[in-house]
Short mmCIF file of C-alpha atoms in Angstrom, two decimals:
data_model
loop_
_atom_site.label_atom_id
_atom_site.label_comp_id
_atom_site.label_asym_id
_atom_site.label_seq_id
_atom_site.Cartn_x
_atom_site.Cartn_y
_atom_site.Cartn_z
CA MET A 24 -208.22 46.01 -153.53
CA ASP A 25 -205.31 44.23 -151.95
CA LEU A 26 -202.68 44.85 -154.61
CA LEU A 27 -200.00 43.89 -152.12
CA ASP A 28 -201.30 40.37 -151.71
CA ASN A 29 -198.54 37.74 -152.11
CA LYS A 30 -200.51 36.09 -154.90
CA PHE A 31 -200.36 39.33 -156.85
CA LEU A 32 -196.60 39.54 -156.46
CA ASP A 33 -196.25 35.86 -157.35
CA SER A 34 -198.24 36.38 -160.51
CA ILE A 35 -195.90 39.19 -161.56
CA ASN A 36 -192.89 36.98 -161.03
CA ASP A 37 -194.55 34.10 -162.88
CA GLY A 38 -195.37 36.40 -165.78
CA PHE A 39 -191.85 37.75 -165.83
CA THR A 40 -190.36 34.24 -165.86
CA SER A 41 -192.75 33.13 -168.57
CA ALA A 42 -191.92 36.15 -170.73
CA LYS A 43 -188.19 35.55 -170.41
CA THR A 44 -188.58 31.86 -171.20
CA HIS A 45 -190.72 32.58 -174.25
CA ILE A 46 -188.30 35.15 -175.63
CA SER A 47 -185.37 32.87 -174.89
CA ASP A 48 -186.99 30.11 -176.93
CA ILE A 49 -187.40 32.45 -179.86
CA TRP A 50 -183.86 33.69 -179.38
CA ASN A 51 -182.51 30.17 -179.57
CA GLY A 52 -184.54 29.68 -182.69
CA GLY A 53 -182.31 32.13 -184.56
CA ALA A 54 -184.39 35.30 -184.64
CA ALA A 55 -182.77 37.13 -181.75
CA GLN A 56 -182.33 40.42 -183.58
CA CYS A 57 -186.10 40.75 -183.90
CA PHE A 58 -186.89 40.38 -180.25
CA ASN A 59 -184.43 42.52 -178.33
CA SER A 60 -186.94 45.34 -178.16
CA ALA A 61 -189.69 42.95 -177.05
CA PHE A 62 -187.55 41.69 -174.19
CA ASP A 63 -186.75 45.26 -173.11
CA SER A 64 -190.46 46.12 -173.21
CA VAL A 65 -191.30 43.23 -170.92
CA ILE A 66 -188.61 44.30 -168.43
CA ASN A 67 -189.85 47.88 -168.55
CA SER A 68 -193.45 46.83 -167.93
CA ILE A 69 -192.49 44.74 -164.93
CA ASP A 70 -190.46 47.63 -163.52
CA LYS A 71 -193.49 49.90 -163.80
CA ILE A 72 -195.65 47.38 -161.97
CA TYR A 73 -193.19 47.25 -159.09
CA GLU A 74 -193.03 51.04 -159.08
CA ALA A 75 -196.81 51.13 -158.79
CA ILE A 76 -196.66 48.75 -155.84
CA ASP A 77 -194.04 50.91 -154.12
CA ASN A 78 -196.25 53.96 -154.60
CA PHE A 79 -199.25 52.10 -153.26
CA ASN A 80 -197.26 51.00 -150.20
CA THR A 81 -196.38 54.62 -149.54
CA VAL A 82 -200.01 55.66 -149.95
CA LEU A 83 -201.10 53.04 -147.42
CA ASP A 84 -198.54 54.29 -144.91
CA LYS A 85 -199.70 57.86 -145.33
CA LEU A 86 -203.34 56.79 -145.22
CA ALA A 87 -202.75 55.10 -141.86
CA ILE A 88 -201.36 58.37 -140.46
CA TYR A 89 -204.28 60.27 -142.02
CA LYS A 90 -206.82 58.01 -140.32
CA GLN A 91 -204.94 58.18 -137.01
CA ASN A 92 -205.05 61.98 -137.20
CA GLN A 93 -208.77 61.89 -137.99
CA ASN A 94 -209.43 59.77 -134.90
CA GLN A 95 -207.34 62.13 -132.79
CA ILE A 96 -209.25 65.13 -134.17
CA GLU A 97 -212.55 63.49 -133.21
CA ASN A 98 -211.26 62.81 -129.69
CA LEU A 99 -210.10 66.42 -129.29
CA GLN A 100 -213.43 67.71 -130.57
CA ALA A 101 -215.20 65.47 -128.06
CA GLN A 102 -213.06 66.95 -125.26
CA ILE A 103 -214.02 70.47 -126.34
CA ALA A 104 -217.69 69.51 -126.43
CA GLU A 105 -217.41 67.96 -122.96
CA GLU A 106 -215.76 71.08 -121.53
CA MET A 107 -218.40 73.31 -123.08
CA GLN A 108 -221.22 71.20 -121.64
CA ASN A 109 -219.58 70.54 -118.26
CA PRO A 110 -217.23 73.44 -117.38
CA SER A 111 -214.33 72.36 -115.17
CA VAL A 112 -212.97 75.56 -113.62
CA LYS A 113 -214.33 76.18 -110.17
CA GLN A 114 -214.93 79.86 -109.42
CA THR A 115 -215.78 81.13 -105.95
CA ASN A 116 -217.44 84.52 -105.55
CA SER A 117 -217.94 86.42 -102.31
CA TYR A 118 -220.75 88.85 -101.69
CA MET A 119 -222.59 90.58 -98.88
CA GLU A 120 -226.19 89.83 -98.18
CA ASN A 121 -227.97 91.58 -95.30
CA GLY A 122 -224.63 92.33 -93.75
CA VAL A 123 -223.49 88.74 -93.94
CA LEU A 124 -220.52 87.64 -96.02
CA LYS A 125 -221.53 84.78 -98.30
CA THR A 126 -219.89 82.81 -101.06
CA SER A 127 -221.17 81.15 -104.22
CA VAL A 128 -219.50 78.57 -106.38
CA VAL A 129 -219.90 78.36 -110.15
CA TYR A 130 -218.07 76.40 -112.82
CA VAL A 131 -216.86 78.16 -115.93
CA VAL A 132 -215.32 76.95 -119.16
CA ASP A 133 -211.56 76.52 -119.15
CA GLN A 134 -210.81 78.73 -122.13
CA ASN A 135 -207.09 77.95 -122.00
CA LEU A 136 -207.92 74.26 -122.37
CA ILE A 137 -210.30 74.99 -125.26
CA ASP A 138 -207.64 77.07 -127.04
CA SER A 139 -204.98 74.39 -126.50
CA LEU A 140 -207.23 71.64 -127.87
CA GLN A 141 -208.19 73.76 -130.87
CA LEU A 142 -204.54 74.42 -131.68
CA GLN A 143 -203.92 70.68 -131.74
CA ILE A 144 -206.93 70.19 -134.03
CA ASP A 145 -205.74 72.90 -136.41
CA LYS A 146 -202.27 71.34 -136.54
CA LEU A 147 -203.69 67.89 -137.34
CA LEU A 148 -206.03 69.30 -139.99
CA LYS A 149 -203.10 71.04 -141.67
CA GLU A 150 -201.05 67.84 -141.56
CA ASN A 151 -203.91 65.88 -143.11
CA GLU A 152 -204.24 68.38 -145.93
CA ILE A 153 -200.56 67.88 -146.72
CA LEU A 154 -200.95 64.09 -146.50
CA LYS A 155 -203.95 64.19 -148.80
CA THR A 156 -202.06 66.21 -151.40
CA GLU A 157 -199.09 63.83 -151.21
CA MET A 158 -201.37 60.80 -151.62
CA GLN A 159 -203.11 62.37 -154.59
CA VAL A 160 -199.75 63.01 -156.26
CA LEU A 161 -198.70 59.39 -155.70
CA CYS A 162 -202.01 58.05 -156.96
CA ASN A 163 -201.75 60.15 -160.10
CA LEU A 164 -198.55 58.24 -160.89
CA VAL A 165 -200.52 54.98 -160.97
CA SER A 166 -202.92 54.19 -163.80
CA SER A 167 -204.89 51.57 -161.88
CA GLU A 168 -208.54 52.59 -161.52
CA GLU A 169 -208.64 51.21 -158.01
CA LEU A 170 -205.64 53.23 -156.93
CA SER A 171 -206.99 56.39 -158.51
CA ASN A 172 -210.08 56.07 -156.33
CA LEU A 173 -207.85 56.95 -153.39
CA THR A 174 -207.68 60.51 -154.67
CA GLN A 175 -211.23 61.05 -153.40
CA SER A 176 -211.41 63.14 -150.26
CA ASN A 177 -212.19 60.15 -148.05
CA LEU A 178 -209.33 58.18 -149.64
CA LYS A 179 -211.38 54.98 -149.89
CA PRO A 180 -211.90 52.78 -152.95
CA LYS A 181 -215.47 52.66 -154.24
CA ASN A 182 -217.51 49.56 -154.88
CA ASN A 183 -218.47 50.01 -158.52
CA SER A 184 -222.09 48.92 -158.08
CA ASP A 185 -223.42 49.60 -154.57
CA ILE A 186 -225.85 52.44 -153.88
CA ALA A 187 -226.82 53.31 -150.30
CA HIS A 188 -230.60 53.67 -150.10
CA ARG A 189 -231.35 56.88 -148.18
CA GLY A 190 -227.84 56.70 -146.84
CA TYR A 191 -226.29 53.89 -144.82
CA ASN A 192 -228.56 53.46 -141.81
CA PRO A 193 -227.96 50.32 -139.73
CA GLY A 194 -228.76 50.00 -136.04
CA GLY A 195 -231.55 52.53 -135.82
CA ILE A 196 -229.72 55.37 -137.54
CA ARG A 197 -232.33 57.59 -139.15
CA GLU A 198 -232.57 57.32 -142.94
CA ASN A 199 -231.98 60.46 -144.98
CA SER A 200 -229.90 61.90 -142.13
CA ILE A 201 -226.49 63.54 -141.98
CA GLU A 202 -225.17 60.53 -140.08
CA ALA A 203 -226.56 58.07 -142.65
CA PHE A 204 -225.00 60.02 -145.52
CA ARG A 205 -221.62 60.18 -143.80
CA LEU A 206 -221.69 56.47 -142.98
CA ALA A 207 -222.35 55.71 -146.64
CA GLY A 208 -219.22 57.66 -147.50
CA GLU A 209 -217.16 55.96 -144.80
CA LYS A 210 -218.29 52.52 -146.01
CA GLY A 211 -217.13 53.31 -149.53
CA PHE A 212 -220.46 53.28 -151.38
CA TRP A 213 -220.29 54.33 -155.02
CA GLY A 214 -223.57 56.21 -154.72
CA CYS A 215 -225.84 57.63 -152.02
CA GLU A 216 -229.54 57.95 -152.79
CA THR A 217 -231.84 60.41 -151.07
CA ASP A 218 -235.32 61.86 -151.50
CA VAL A 219 -235.50 65.58 -152.23
CA ARG A 220 -238.56 67.80 -151.86
CA PHE A 221 -239.53 71.34 -150.93
CA ASP A 222 -240.32 72.15 -147.31
CA SER A 223 -243.10 74.53 -146.34
CA ASN A 224 -240.73 77.47 -146.78
CA GLY A 225 -239.67 76.50 -150.27
CA ASN A 226 -236.26 75.14 -149.25
CA LEU A 227 -234.86 71.90 -150.68
CA ILE A 228 -234.63 69.20 -148.03
CA CYS A 229 -233.83 65.48 -147.88
CA SER A 230 -236.94 63.68 -146.68
CA HIS A 231 -239.06 60.82 -148.02
CA ASN A 232 -242.26 62.20 -146.54
CA THR A 233 -243.43 65.67 -145.56
CA PRO A 234 -241.61 66.50 -142.28
CA GLN A 235 -243.82 66.34 -139.22
CA GLY A 236 -243.62 68.11 -135.87
CA ASN A 237 -240.07 68.80 -134.76
CA GLU A 238 -238.38 66.84 -137.55
CA ASN A 239 -235.39 68.69 -138.93
CA PRO A 240 -234.21 66.91 -142.10
CA PRO A 241 -230.89 67.79 -143.75
CA THR A 242 -230.84 70.44 -146.42
CA PHE A 243 -230.11 69.43 -149.98
CA GLU A 244 -226.91 71.48 -149.84
CA GLU A 245 -225.69 69.54 -146.78
CA TYR A 246 -226.29 66.26 -148.59
CA LEU A 247 -224.39 67.43 -151.67
CA ASP A 248 -221.47 68.63 -149.54
CA ILE A 249 -221.17 65.19 -147.92
CA CYS A 250 -221.34 63.40 -151.27
CA LYS A 251 -218.62 65.69 -152.59
CA GLU A 252 -216.48 65.19 -149.48
CA TYR A 253 -216.56 61.40 -149.83
CA GLY A 254 -216.49 61.20 -153.61
CA MET A 255 -219.95 59.58 -153.84
CA THR A 256 -222.34 59.96 -156.73
CA ALA A 257 -225.49 61.73 -155.52
CA ILE A 258 -228.65 59.88 -156.60
CA ILE A 259 -231.43 62.45 -156.20
CA ASP A 260 -234.93 60.96 -156.16
CA LEU A 261 -237.60 63.59 -156.84
CA LYS A 262 -240.48 63.69 -154.36
CA TYR A 263 -243.51 65.70 -155.37
CA GLU A 264 -245.76 67.01 -152.65
CA ASN A 265 -248.96 66.44 -154.58
CA GLY A 266 -248.24 62.95 -155.93
CA PHE A 267 -248.02 63.92 -159.59
CA LYS A 268 -249.47 61.58 -162.19
CA TRP A 269 -247.48 59.86 -164.92
CA ASN A 270 -248.23 62.62 -167.41
CA SER A 271 -247.36 65.49 -165.05
CA TYR A 272 -244.28 67.17 -163.70
CA ASP A 273 -243.33 69.82 -161.20
CA SER A 274 -242.07 72.90 -163.01
CA GLU A 275 -240.17 74.17 -159.94
CA LEU A 276 -238.51 71.20 -158.22
CA SER A 277 -236.05 69.96 -160.84
CA PRO A 278 -234.96 73.48 -161.94
CA ALA A 279 -234.19 74.34 -158.31
CA ILE A 280 -232.21 71.12 -157.92
CA ILE A 281 -230.25 71.69 -161.14
CA LYS A 282 -229.43 75.26 -160.11
CA THR A 283 -228.06 74.05 -156.75
CA ILE A 284 -226.01 71.30 -158.41
CA GLU A 285 -224.50 73.82 -160.82
CA GLU A 286 -223.66 76.22 -157.97
CA LYS A 287 -221.87 73.38 -156.19
CA GLY A 288 -219.94 72.48 -159.35
CA MET A 289 -221.20 68.88 -159.13
CA MET A 290 -222.94 68.33 -162.45
CA ASP A 291 -220.70 65.35 -163.25
CA SER A 292 -221.31 63.60 -159.92
CA CYS A 293 -225.08 64.00 -159.51
CA VAL A 294 -228.01 62.04 -160.95
CA ILE A 295 -231.64 63.16 -161.00
CA GLN A 296 -234.01 60.21 -160.82
CA THR A 297 -237.73 60.31 -161.55
CA ASN A 298 -240.53 57.92 -162.48
CA TYR A 299 -242.73 60.60 -164.02
CA PHE A 300 -242.45 60.13 -167.75
CA ASN A 301 -243.20 63.71 -168.78
CA ASP A 302 -240.76 64.98 -166.20
CA ILE A 303 -237.82 63.51 -168.12
CA PRO A 304 -238.05 65.70 -171.25
CA PHE A 305 -238.76 68.67 -168.98
CA ILE A 306 -235.59 68.00 -166.95
CA ARG A 307 -233.59 67.57 -170.15
CA SER A 308 -234.94 70.89 -171.43
CA GLN A 309 -233.41 72.55 -168.35
CA SER A 310 -229.90 71.21 -168.99
CA ASP A 311 -228.04 69.29 -171.65
CA ASP A 312 -225.51 68.13 -169.08
CA VAL A 313 -227.61 66.88 -166.18
CA ARG A 314 -227.51 63.10 -165.68
CA ILE A 315 -230.97 61.50 -165.64
CA TRP A 316 -232.18 58.08 -164.49
CA LEU A 317 -235.63 56.68 -165.19
CA LEU A 318 -237.17 54.85 -162.26
CA GLY A 319 -239.23 51.95 -163.63
CA HIS A 320 -241.28 49.14 -162.15
CA ASN A 321 -241.75 45.46 -163.07
CA THR A 322 -241.57 45.98 -166.80
CA VAL A 323 -239.19 47.67 -169.19
CA THR A 324 -241.25 48.66 -172.20
CA ASP A 325 -240.31 49.87 -175.64
CA GLU A 326 -241.84 53.18 -174.57
CA ASN A 327 -239.38 53.36 -171.63
CA ILE A 328 -236.46 52.65 -173.93
CA GLU A 329 -237.54 55.18 -176.53
CA LEU A 330 -238.08 57.86 -173.88
CA ALA A 331 -234.65 57.16 -172.41
CA LEU A 332 -232.87 57.28 -175.76
CA GLU A 333 -234.62 60.46 -176.87
CA ASN A 334 -233.62 62.29 -173.69
CA ASN A 335 -230.14 60.89 -173.11
CA VAL A 336 -231.16 58.97 -169.99
CA GLU A 337 -228.09 57.05 -168.83
CA CYS A 338 -229.75 54.41 -166.64
CA ILE A 339 -233.10 52.70 -166.05
CA ASN A 340 -233.63 51.67 -162.43
CA PHE A 341 -236.20 48.88 -161.96
CA ASN A 342 -237.20 46.68 -159.06
CA ASN A 343 -236.15 43.09 -158.48
CA THR A 344 -238.49 40.47 -160.00
CA GLU A 345 -238.24 37.12 -161.77
CA ASN A 346 -237.49 38.41 -165.28
CA ASN A 347 -234.42 40.46 -164.39
CA ALA A 348 -232.11 38.91 -166.97
CA TYR A 349 -234.54 39.75 -169.79
CA ARG A 350 -235.00 43.32 -168.64
CA ILE A 351 -231.28 43.89 -168.08
CA LYS A 352 -230.54 42.61 -171.58
CA LYS A 353 -233.31 44.75 -173.10
CA VAL A 354 -231.93 47.86 -171.44
CA THR A 355 -228.24 47.21 -172.05
CA ASP A 356 -228.81 46.16 -175.68
CA ALA A 357 -230.20 49.66 -176.18
CA GLY A 358 -226.98 51.12 -174.80
CA ILE A 359 -228.50 52.14 -171.46
CA ASP A 360 -227.16 51.16 -168.04
CA ALA A 361 -229.32 48.99 -165.76
CA CYS A 362 -229.82 49.37 -162.01
CA VAL A 363 -231.84 46.92 -159.89
CA TRP A 364 -233.27 47.82 -156.50
CA ASN A 365 -234.69 45.88 -153.58
CA VAL A 366 -232.18 43.03 -153.95
CA GLN A 367 -232.52 40.67 -150.97
CA THR A 368 -229.48 38.38 -151.02
CA GLU A 369 -225.79 38.56 -151.77
CA GLN A 370 -226.26 35.69 -154.22
CA GLY A 371 -229.01 37.62 -155.97
CA LYS A 372 -226.78 40.67 -156.20
CA ASN A 373 -223.98 38.66 -157.83
CA ILE A 374 -226.40 37.08 -160.31
CA LEU A 375 -227.67 40.50 -161.35
CA LEU A 376 -224.16 41.82 -161.83
CA ASN A 377 -223.28 38.75 -163.91
CA ASP A 378 -226.42 39.35 -165.98
CA GLY A 379 -225.12 42.79 -166.84
CA ALA A 380 -226.60 45.14 -164.25
CA LYS A 381 -224.23 48.02 -163.57
CA TYR A 382 -225.68 49.19 -160.24
CA ILE A 383 -227.35 47.54 -157.25
CA MET A 384 -229.54 49.24 -154.64
CA SER A 385 -230.45 46.95 -151.76
CA ASP A 386 -232.51 46.90 -148.59
CA ASN A 387 -230.27 44.57 -146.63
CA VAL A 388 -227.46 42.98 -148.66
CA LEU A 389 -225.40 46.11 -148.27
CA GLY A 390 -226.43 46.66 -144.67
CA ILE A 391 -229.24 49.05 -145.54
CA THR A 392 -232.37 49.15 -143.41
CA PRO A 393 -235.34 47.40 -145.10
CA TYR A 394 -238.33 49.34 -146.29
CA GLN A 395 -240.82 50.15 -143.59
CA GLU A 396 -244.32 48.79 -143.91
CA GLY A 397 -246.37 50.76 -146.37
CA GLU A 398 -243.35 51.92 -148.39
CA GLU A 399 -243.12 48.97 -150.76
CA ASP A 400 -244.56 50.85 -153.71
CA PHE A 401 -241.86 51.55 -156.30
CA ASN A 402 -242.90 55.19 -156.40
CA ASN A 403 -241.51 55.48 -152.88
CA LEU A 404 -237.97 54.36 -153.70
#
């Protein structure tokens, strides 16, 4: 998204020169009175492009300050955490024991330091809120889709196709974790996929499998808050405790998810994904507005297409095999978006996008941890 690249500026100048030359030729041909307005329009368009570049330059300057403040906030928060864990103020107490004067030394938290650090954090947070508002105003003056993406809370442009599988989790970061979700936002993913199920207490949590032992997976609400913060589309993969069959559905899971999405005001930025055929009309019966994806497998059948069309399913998500081009065409010809998952190479990703796929979910091309052994089945996406 480097709109300030010299080549971009050169192309504007080339276009401007070409437009003037073309109009001049017509002018010399004797039809000047017909093209005055055309010439003025060209000049006006070029002026608007330069104005957009000036605005974008200003946004970049403010964004640099915003990021610098964020880093400073994190450092100050780390200092507070360090003081809380390792108090620095030495305190000596005297006491009598069996007629003998004794002393004890303890370390207590430096509350003055904590208060001072917190004041700095509050000041930086306030400054960033002002910066964010100013950047949003500037971006609203620019029609470019890429620039408008900066109005998201994280102020990063989104890749139009990439979906982070269970969050972005390189280097041993646990999948379906707060950290993985935040990293997906920081990396600029368009979407962040997670698995949602009920825990033993009936709460919605983000976990591929039933939590074991001391596992403490994020709540569904925490995941939605992070997606909202970073402007990511939430891809919510339904996980049924009892392994429902193709002709079954859970009458409690999707209604609970839809209710939470509505309470968060995120109906436009959330997708419910399922591979249980009968679940799709049930989900649609709960809401006319909820976005639904059908999770398929190796084939895209006429039955899949008909089901999707009847229930306003916006996308069919199928796994990566040899006949991708055929399946993508079959889906898109029906007016439905196509997503392909388990893409293994950057070249493969580009081929799929050229074939017409709108979204890509990958194990490794996008830096996402590969499936663990035993999770290859498409039902476990």
